Amino acid sequence: MIHRLSHLPIRVKLLMLLTATTAAALLAVSMVYIINDRVVSRAALTNQMQVLSKVTAKNLIAAVAFDDRETANELLESLTQEPAIQLVCIYTTDNELFTAFDAVENHHNVDPARLPQPSQLAEGTHYLNSSLEQVAWIEDETDRLGRLYIQASTESLQARTEKNLLLIAITWTVTLLLSMIASARLERVISSPIVELAEVANHISDCNDYSVRVSKFSDDEIGVLYTSFNKMLAQIESSRDELKAARDHLEDRVHERTQQLTDTNHQLTNEIAERARAQIKLQELQHQLIDTARRAGMADVATGVLHNVGNILNSVNVSAGLLQERLRFSPATSLRRSADLLSTMQNIAVPDQDHRTELLEPEADESIPCEVSALSRLEKLSEYLGAVADKCENDSQEMYGEVDRLLSNIDHIKRIVSSQQSMSKSSGLITEVNVATLFFEAIQLHDSSLSTHGIEVDCDFIEHPTLQSDEHRILQILVNLVSNAKQAVMSSERIPRTIRLGIQHTAENRLQATVKDNGIGIRPSDLDKIFSYGFTTKVDGHGFGLHASALAAYELGGSLQVKSDGVGRGAQFVLDLPYHPSKQDNNA
């Protein structure tokens, strides 16, 4: 751009300079005006919404305090007289919707998708892309009764800005036209002497006549330039002969100097490139060293933790085994035998059933001997001991089942710990794996939690051949996916809470295990980094589970993928595995 301007006539340059100066001044003034008007308009709208929210919140105190929704609706409808207001809501202190009014649709049945999340509302004014949110507390002199949420459009600010821009454009056009007309007249005073000087210089260049001189007609800077130009011509004319003599040797000296500079530049370029490569290599080595040290430290810590966990699990396993052994020889069996023995003794004492019934009648004669009373007590004791024995046996069986499940879970944890401890030494054991069975084991691990929170688990498993793979690593992946799905539906307010598990074939003769939930879902911006190390969307998460699961799936020759339609619309994880691992997978 500057190169092209250098070839333009000086008159055009002066005209462009004056016009550009005027345009720059107009631009600065316009920007100041637009920014100031925007700030003032926004402050006015903010103040208007704050005053409106405070007045409305004060008027709503009685309606919210006495649960008068009709009066609250009338007050909300009155707010829509302000054209900018789009949505008005009232939330109680328990974050429950008290009432709402959609000013755009002019009704109270507001689409839940348009309602804000009450837990994310903060008091004050908040600007979004094309709207403004105002939140104010509804409170009396002592307590807070609820919150008032007002959503207003900022289109009026945009319209005002567009109007100002149109006005500025018209002002620019008129001002630039006037500036160009005035500049066209003024530039001649400056350009005419310079043009004359350029014509003389061209004549000297064409004719090689240094005897020509220019006539000075002013004492300003241009007059000084004329005088200096004439002196320069005299000096050039006197030194022309000297230059002609030195010209013969100048080319050789220039060529020699140019060659020296070229060689020096080439050496400097090579040295700079070599240093850059050395610096890059040094940085790579530093990063590798840091990463190696971090991994080694993590491995040492993990090894120590797994060793301690394994020692504790051994103690827990021994305790659980002792508890199972105690339950197996429960005293309920002896209690049952005692009840049967008492019943047998009663039958021996009075073998006739009808006679025993007569003896045990409440209205029996008082002359009946005390042995009959003892018989009655013996029968009641027998019945009581039988009932207690039944209850003890049922409780013992249930506790025995729970302890058996506990031992199974402890054994699974021990296998996981053992697998992690041997990870650095050898690959996992390849066995025949039934994915449906592993799914049931994963559900069994979370069975009590799923039942407690009312989570339904639907299974859609097709008949499939067994996989040749690492059973424990697949189980770890499935346990992690089921756990994440459980936490997702527990964090959602959708009813019913459902987790769908599926197994199906693919066209590439592979197996896909899917875990789908109707929980809180995943933001689209988080889908690409959901398997990254350390990334998590949970408050108490660490970002290790999905990362480790994805790595495990890759090492097994498969992949782990995620799908979600957005927040509040659930998520689906797909574990894709080959039926037979390749040699490369076995060496991973």
XYZ file of C-alpha atoms in Angstrom:
588
model
C 0.000 0.000 0.000
C 2.787 2.476 0.922
C 4.709 1.469 -2.209
C 1.747 2.346 -4.387
C 1.228 5.695 -2.647
C 4.870 6.614 -3.264
C 4.188 6.666 -7.025
C 1.224 9.044 -6.838
C 1.576 12.742 -7.705
C 2.244 15.096 -4.800
C -1.036 16.845 -5.371
C -2.896 13.572 -4.872
C -0.806 12.819 -1.788
C -1.621 16.199 -0.233
C -5.293 15.762 -1.037
C -5.265 12.272 0.516
C -3.354 13.549 3.565
C -5.858 16.297 4.279
C -8.790 13.973 3.662
C -7.278 11.218 5.843
C -6.635 13.695 8.659
C -10.233 14.849 8.512
C -11.443 11.235 8.429
C -9.266 10.312 11.428
C -10.634 13.219 13.413
C -14.185 12.274 12.478
C -13.495 8.645 13.409
C -12.174 9.612 16.843
C -15.135 11.897 17.527
C -17.587 9.271 16.233
C -16.086 6.515 18.372
C -16.214 8.706 21.475
C -19.809 9.604 20.719
C -20.885 6.007 20.031
C -19.131 4.615 23.122
C -20.464 7.381 25.363
C -23.994 6.986 24.033
C -23.780 3.210 24.445
C -22.528 3.503 28.027
C -25.141 6.111 28.954
C -27.979 4.136 27.310
C -26.897 0.917 28.967
C -26.607 2.633 32.352
C -30.077 4.110 31.876
C -31.556 0.715 30.994
C -29.763 -0.860 33.988
C -31.056 1.825 36.335
C -34.578 1.449 34.906
C -34.553 -2.320 35.436
C -33.140 -1.968 38.964
C -35.799 0.565 39.968
C -38.528 -1.511 38.304
C -37.354 -4.712 40.037
C -37.141 -3.051 43.470
C -40.613 -1.483 43.165
C -42.129 -4.726 41.871
C -40.382 -6.807 44.572
C -41.779 -4.501 47.237
C -45.302 -4.772 45.738
C -45.006 -8.568 45.645
C -44.212 -8.977 49.356
C -47.844 -9.500 50.387
C -48.686 -11.764 47.413
C -45.698 -14.055 48.045
C -46.115 -14.015 51.816
C -49.799 -15.080 51.609
C -49.317 -17.358 48.542
C -51.629 -15.129 46.454
C -50.653 -16.207 42.955
C -53.516 -14.326 41.292
C -52.342 -10.981 42.640
C -48.745 -11.877 41.744
C -49.844 -12.688 38.178
C -51.587 -9.328 37.862
C -48.460 -7.523 39.031
C -46.316 -9.496 36.573
C -48.714 -8.695 33.723
C -48.504 -5.007 34.591
C -44.732 -5.142 34.061
C -45.207 -6.087 30.404
C -46.330 -2.527 29.683
C -42.612 -1.932 29.401
C -41.899 -3.024 25.759
C -38.403 -4.316 26.523
C -39.550 -6.944 29.078
C -39.752 -10.504 27.695
C -40.054 -12.810 30.727
C -40.870 -12.342 34.432
C -40.575 -15.117 37.077
C -40.937 -15.430 40.841
C -39.000 -18.103 42.758
C -39.440 -19.018 46.398
C -36.516 -19.274 48.793
C -36.551 -23.058 48.121
C -35.811 -22.351 44.408
C -39.320 -23.430 43.415
C -41.201 -21.555 40.702
C -43.979 -19.466 42.320
C -45.374 -18.013 39.071
C -44.141 -16.725 35.711
C -45.381 -14.668 32.759
C -44.134 -14.776 29.165
C -44.537 -11.263 27.754
C -43.644 -12.408 24.227
C -46.367 -15.097 24.080
C -48.628 -13.175 26.559
C -49.463 -16.142 28.792
C -48.399 -17.741 32.084
C -47.627 -21.209 30.707
C -43.955 -20.586 30.125
C -41.845 -23.131 28.279
C -39.537 -24.706 30.926
C -36.643 -24.391 28.470
C -36.928 -20.602 28.706
C -36.904 -20.560 32.493
C -33.546 -19.895 34.170
C -31.889 -22.267 36.597
C -32.844 -20.852 40.051
C -29.640 -22.159 41.649
C -27.595 -20.062 39.206
C -29.423 -16.771 39.747
C -27.370 -14.051 41.395
C -28.780 -10.771 42.651
C -28.117 -7.786 40.380
C -28.045 -6.956 36.686
C -26.470 -9.304 34.106
C -26.127 -8.696 30.362
C -26.332 -11.618 27.959
C -25.998 -11.661 24.146
C -29.281 -9.946 23.316
C -31.001 -9.599 26.650
C -30.652 -8.322 30.196
C -31.349 -10.274 33.379
C -32.359 -8.515 36.613
C -32.645 -10.480 39.875
C -33.952 -8.886 43.090
C -34.904 -10.305 46.475
C -38.504 -10.150 47.661
C -38.082 -9.456 51.370
C -39.856 -7.758 54.195
C -38.256 -6.149 57.209
C -37.100 -9.458 58.685
C -37.087 -12.324 56.158
C -36.470 -13.033 52.495
C -39.579 -14.462 50.829
C -38.327 -15.162 47.325
C -36.600 -13.802 44.228
C -37.907 -11.777 41.285
C -36.366 -12.523 37.876
C -36.881 -10.091 34.962
C -35.583 -10.715 31.438
C -35.572 -7.674 29.143
C -34.525 -7.275 25.511
C -31.587 -5.033 24.600
C -32.765 -4.520 21.027
C -33.537 -0.875 21.806
C -29.836 -0.302 22.544
C -28.912 -1.941 19.256
C -31.469 0.126 17.358
C -30.159 3.324 18.946
C -26.601 2.380 17.991
C -27.630 1.668 14.390
C -29.406 5.013 14.196
C -26.320 6.797 15.490
C -24.130 4.950 12.986
C -26.400 6.059 10.133
C -26.219 9.655 11.351
C -22.427 9.425 11.600
C -22.198 7.976 8.088
C -24.177 10.906 6.664
C -22.009 13.361 8.629
C -18.879 11.638 7.342
C -20.011 11.875 3.731
C -20.834 15.570 3.893
C -17.691 16.466 5.863
C -15.361 14.499 3.584
C -16.858 16.127 0.489
C -16.322 19.576 1.967
C -12.813 18.616 3.054
C -11.906 17.392 -0.436
C -13.190 20.622 -2.040
C -11.188 22.794 0.371
C -8.088 20.585 0.064
C -8.177 20.764 -3.746
C -7.815 24.553 -3.537
C -5.177 24.683 -0.803
C -2.857 21.975 -2.125
C -1.846 24.096 -5.130
C -0.050 26.615 -2.881
C 2.235 23.814 -1.673
C 2.450 21.570 -4.723
C 3.156 24.147 -7.467
C 6.738 25.027 -6.333
C 7.522 21.365 -5.757
C 6.194 20.446 -9.197
C 8.383 23.142 -10.756
C 11.404 21.810 -8.895
C 10.606 18.300 -10.112
C 10.416 19.522 -13.727
C 13.869 21.147 -13.434
C 15.252 17.957 -11.903
C 13.803 15.913 -14.787
C 15.387 18.282 -17.315
C 18.780 17.912 -15.654
C 18.378 14.143 -15.585
C 17.379 13.968 -19.252
C 19.945 16.446 -20.641
C 22.721 15.981 -18.087
C 22.953 19.768 -17.869
C 23.991 20.891 -14.405
C 24.151 24.566 -15.399
C 20.399 24.964 -15.044
C 19.172 26.822 -11.937
C 15.730 27.332 -10.362
C 14.313 30.779 -9.540
C 13.398 31.363 -5.897
C 10.178 33.345 -5.356
C 9.551 32.871 -1.624
C 11.487 32.791 1.642
C 9.705 29.873 3.269
C 10.950 26.302 3.515
C 10.442 25.803 -0.207
C 12.615 28.895 -0.861
C 15.319 27.376 1.329
C 14.936 24.159 -0.676
C 15.440 26.084 -3.932
C 18.636 27.697 -2.618
C 19.988 24.380 -1.383
C 19.108 22.765 -4.697
C 21.083 25.377 -6.629
C 24.091 24.899 -4.308
C 23.815 21.165 -4.779
C 23.884 21.565 -8.550
C 27.042 23.641 -8.277
C 28.709 21.060 -6.071
C 27.648 18.235 -8.362
C 29.009 20.021 -11.369
C 32.358 20.610 -9.655
C 32.667 17.084 -8.360
C 31.392 15.327 -11.477
C 34.870 14.914 -12.821
C 36.065 13.455 -9.528
C 33.205 10.990 -9.514
C 33.941 9.934 -13.060
C 37.486 9.054 -12.035
C 36.335 7.068 -9.004
C 33.557 5.313 -10.885
C 35.965 2.929 -12.547
C 37.039 1.477 -9.188
C 33.648 1.688 -7.452
C 32.091 -1.447 -8.957
C 34.967 -3.647 -7.877
C 34.838 -2.307 -4.344
C 31.059 -2.744 -4.160
C 31.262 -6.305 -5.454
C 33.978 -7.164 -2.926
C 32.046 -5.641 -0.055
C 28.812 -7.338 -1.124
C 30.528 -10.712 -1.215
C 31.890 -10.177 2.286
C 28.443 -9.229 3.595
C 26.856 -12.244 1.865
C 29.342 -14.652 3.437
C 28.892 -13.099 6.861
C 25.111 -13.222 6.535
C 25.240 -16.884 5.510
C 27.385 -17.739 8.542
C 25.094 -15.862 10.897
C 22.046 -17.579 9.401
C 23.566 -21.025 9.887
C 24.611 -20.213 13.447
C 21.146 -18.890 14.349
C 19.457 -21.955 12.822
C 21.821 -24.271 14.711
C 21.145 -22.510 17.996
C 17.388 -22.643 17.363
C 17.569 -26.387 16.723
C 19.657 -26.877 19.857
C 17.168 -24.841 21.895
C 14.213 -26.861 20.574
C 16.042 -30.110 21.318
C 16.871 -28.894 24.820
C 13.231 -27.990 25.469
C 12.090 -31.398 24.226
C 14.586 -33.128 26.503
C 13.455 -30.993 29.459
C 9.792 -31.829 28.800
C 10.658 -35.526 28.486
C 12.645 -35.408 31.719
C 9.821 -33.639 33.583
C 7.209 -36.040 32.194
C 9.393 -39.048 33.033
C 9.970 -37.803 36.568
C 6.264 -37.111 37.058
C 5.304 -40.541 35.764
C 7.933 -42.212 37.926
C 6.695 -40.349 40.996
C 3.091 -41.241 40.221
C 4.091 -44.869 39.689
C 5.889 -45.000 43.040
C 2.950 -43.426 44.844
C 0.457 -45.702 43.084
C 2.563 -48.766 43.864
C 2.729 -47.848 47.548
C -1.001 -47.127 47.705
C -1.869 -50.396 45.952
C 0.455 -52.320 48.284
C -1.208 -50.815 51.368
C -4.680 -51.373 49.923
C -3.773 -54.981 49.191
C -2.610 -55.519 52.787
C -5.822 -54.015 54.150
C -7.930 -56.086 51.752
C -6.248 -59.235 53.009
C -7.273 -58.354 56.554
C -10.801 -57.486 55.423
C -11.021 -60.732 53.456
C -9.959 -62.756 56.510
C -12.515 -60.954 58.692
C -15.264 -61.489 56.133
C -14.334 -65.173 55.883
C -14.525 -65.569 59.659
C -17.897 -63.818 59.652
C -19.140 -66.152 56.926
C -17.905 -69.160 58.901
C -19.677 -67.929 62.041
C -22.912 -67.446 60.089
C -22.614 -70.930 58.620
C -22.635 -72.408 62.130
C -25.270 -70.020 63.469
C -26.955 -70.903 66.821
C -30.285 -70.643 64.984
C -29.887 -74.354 64.140
C -29.543 -75.261 67.821
C -32.520 -73.078 68.651
C -34.609 -74.917 66.043
C -33.578 -78.246 67.548
C -34.594 -77.043 71.040
C -38.036 -75.996 69.752
C -38.496 -79.382 68.053
C -37.400 -81.177 71.241
C -39.958 -79.267 73.343
C -42.688 -80.091 70.834
C -41.684 -83.770 70.955
C -41.774 -83.795 74.742
C -45.263 -82.266 74.702
C -46.533 -84.943 72.305
C -45.095 -87.626 74.524
C -46.768 -86.156 77.625
C -50.230 -85.887 76.050
C -50.377 -87.912 72.840
C -54.135 -87.344 72.308
C -54.643 -84.041 70.466
C -58.287 -83.656 71.555
C -57.473 -84.303 75.166
C -54.545 -81.837 75.051
C -56.879 -79.170 73.647
C -59.370 -79.744 76.486
C -56.646 -79.425 79.040
C -55.437 -76.160 77.584
C -58.899 -74.496 77.451
C -58.978 -71.212 79.465
C -62.267 -72.214 81.079
C -60.915 -75.507 82.356
C -61.815 -76.654 85.831
C -59.669 -75.288 88.639
C -59.289 -78.806 89.912
C -56.985 -79.602 86.985
C -53.574 -80.411 88.372
C -50.654 -77.995 87.988
C -49.019 -80.388 85.464
C -51.622 -79.168 82.946
C -50.575 -75.533 83.516
C -46.979 -76.538 82.950
C -47.998 -78.274 79.734
C -49.654 -75.046 78.527
C -46.530 -73.071 79.259
C -44.420 -75.702 77.556
C -46.496 -75.429 74.353
C -46.298 -71.612 74.331
C -42.558 -71.789 74.883
C -42.257 -74.262 72.015
C -44.216 -71.970 69.664
C -42.156 -68.930 70.706
C -38.854 -70.744 70.235
C -40.037 -71.953 66.790
C -40.890 -68.397 65.715
C -37.556 -67.094 67.009
C -35.723 -69.915 65.241
C -37.485 -69.094 61.924
C -36.560 -65.426 62.259
C -32.946 -66.227 63.133
C -32.630 -68.649 60.240
C -34.051 -66.083 57.757
C -31.756 -63.345 59.091
C -28.799 -65.726 59.035
C -29.484 -66.658 55.386
C -29.786 -62.992 54.363
C -26.591 -62.060 56.212
C -24.834 -65.078 54.718
C -25.845 -63.887 51.226
C -24.634 -60.338 51.942
C -21.315 -61.635 53.290
C -20.946 -63.851 50.205
C -21.487 -60.788 47.990
C -19.008 -58.846 50.130
C -16.400 -61.552 49.633
C -17.077 -61.503 45.878
C -16.604 -57.723 45.758
C -13.445 -57.940 47.866
C -12.113 -60.578 45.497
C -12.882 -58.295 42.533
C -11.062 -55.405 44.218
C -8.102 -57.672 44.904
C -8.038 -58.694 41.242
C -8.111 -55.026 40.228
C -5.271 -54.180 42.608
C -3.295 -57.177 41.396
C -3.945 -56.202 37.785
C -2.734 -52.650 38.420
C 0.357 -53.884 40.256
C 1.305 -56.156 37.384
C 0.484 -53.591 34.689
C 4.075 -52.538 34.281
C 5.366 -56.099 34.085
C 3.072 -57.940 31.714
C -0.149 -57.605 29.793
C -3.524 -58.790 31.097
C -4.590 -62.397 30.933
C -6.573 -63.136 27.759
C -9.588 -65.342 28.512
C -13.049 -66.125 27.187
C -15.200 -63.095 28.119
C -18.990 -62.837 28.158
C -19.810 -59.118 28.168
C -23.385 -59.692 29.376
C -22.059 -61.458 32.464
C -19.676 -58.587 33.127
C -22.574 -56.148 32.768
C -24.508 -58.045 35.445
C -21.474 -58.010 37.739
C -21.134 -54.231 37.248
C -24.822 -53.795 38.105
C -24.403 -56.064 41.118
C -21.650 -53.792 42.479
C -24.035 -50.814 42.401
C -27.219 -52.753 43.205
C -27.877 -51.256 46.639
C -27.237 -47.684 45.480
C -29.414 -48.125 42.393
C -32.292 -49.468 44.475
C -31.942 -46.748 47.108
C -32.232 -43.922 44.539
C -35.014 -45.556 42.503
C -32.924 -45.979 39.341
C -34.318 -48.427 36.757
C -31.843 -50.498 34.734
C -33.057 -51.846 31.357
C -30.936 -54.497 29.652
C -31.082 -55.265 25.913
C -28.456 -57.957 25.341
C -28.239 -60.014 22.160
C -26.704 -63.445 22.026
C -23.068 -62.985 21.083
C -19.933 -65.084 20.897
C -17.462 -64.756 23.715
C -14.569 -62.329 23.340
C -10.904 -63.203 23.565
C -9.861 -60.342 25.837
C -8.871 -59.178 29.331
C -11.931 -59.783 31.521
C -10.881 -57.597 34.443
C -10.042 -54.531 32.341
C -13.379 -54.738 30.537
C -15.126 -55.076 33.904
C -13.302 -51.970 35.175
C -14.514 -49.990 32.128
C -18.121 -51.164 32.558
C -18.106 -50.482 36.314
C -16.841 -46.941 35.663
C -19.456 -46.292 32.950
C -22.325 -47.594 35.108
C -21.073 -45.496 38.044
C -20.954 -42.351 35.897
C -24.446 -43.042 34.524
C -25.755 -43.523 38.061
C -24.292 -40.200 39.193
C -25.649 -38.454 36.078
C -29.264 -39.556 36.652
C -28.964 -38.804 40.389
C -27.937 -35.225 39.517
C -30.922 -34.802 37.178
C -34.508 -33.970 38.114
C -36.001 -36.125 35.343
C -38.367 -38.908 36.357
C -38.154 -41.846 35.892
C -34.431 -42.308 36.358
C -33.336 -44.842 33.768
C -30.078 -46.479 32.682
C -30.182 -48.579 29.494
C -27.503 -51.212 28.869
C -27.133 -52.811 25.461
C -24.972 -55.239 23.489
C -25.015 -55.428 19.698
C -22.961 -56.464 16.664
C -21.471 -54.031 14.145
C -20.982 -54.347 10.419
C -17.220 -54.772 10.979
C -17.888 -57.958 13.013
C -17.132 -56.257 16.309
C -19.067 -55.989 19.560
C -20.475 -52.753 20.972
C -21.491 -52.364 24.625
C -23.585 -49.220 25.267
C -24.455 -47.435 28.518
C -27.168 -44.804 28.026
C -28.788 -42.609 30.699
C -31.372 -39.824 30.856
C -29.302 -37.720 33.246
C -27.826 -34.225 33.133
C -26.106 -34.699 29.759
C -22.862 -33.134 28.456
C -22.242 -29.728 26.921
C -21.226 -29.926 23.206
C -18.052 -27.981 23.994
C -17.006 -30.714 26.494
C -17.432 -33.724 24.183
C -13.962 -33.366 22.593
C -12.164 -33.202 25.952
C -14.308 -35.592 28.052
C -11.586 -38.305 27.876
C -8.684 -35.903 28.564
C -6.536 -36.520 31.614
C -7.700 -34.417 34.593
C -10.888 -33.140 32.891
C -14.130 -33.636 34.820
C -17.617 -32.104 34.939
C -18.312 -33.335 38.483
C -17.717 -31.163 41.525
C -15.888 -33.929 43.409
C -14.375 -35.608 40.339
C -10.691 -36.049 39.509
C -10.781 -36.656 35.739
C -9.101 -40.111 35.963
C -11.920 -42.632 35.344
C -12.918 -41.903 31.730
C -9.303 -41.205 30.751
C -8.167 -44.569 32.133
C -11.177 -46.323 30.555
C -10.427 -44.838 27.122
C -6.770 -45.907 27.390
C -7.802 -49.405 28.486
C -10.230 -49.712 25.546
C -7.493 -48.596 23.139
C -5.014 -51.108 24.558
C -7.639 -53.838 24.113
C -7.868 -52.984 20.410
C -11.134 -51.066 20.738
C -12.392 -47.567 21.433
C -14.632 -45.642 23.817
C -16.928 -42.987 22.360
C -19.501 -40.580 23.807
C -22.692 -39.050 22.409
C -24.918 -36.383 23.954
C -27.543 -33.988 22.597
C -26.709 -31.361 25.220
C -27.290 -30.440 28.837
C -30.337 -32.125 30.385
C -30.728 -34.630 27.500
C -28.708 -37.568 28.791
C -25.571 -39.210 27.396
C -24.529 -42.478 25.762
C -21.115 -44.172 25.992
C -20.209 -46.837 23.422
C -17.451 -49.387 24.087
C -16.337 -50.960 20.792
C -14.254 -54.176 21.086
C -12.939 -56.810 18.681
C -13.870 -60.433 19.182
C -10.235 -61.466 18.749
C -7.364 -59.090 19.642
C -4.516 -58.604 17.196
C -0.888 -59.249 18.043
C -0.325 -55.518 18.385
C -3.111 -55.326 20.986
C -1.622 -58.237 22.893
C 1.713 -56.431 23.077
C 0.140 -53.126 24.178
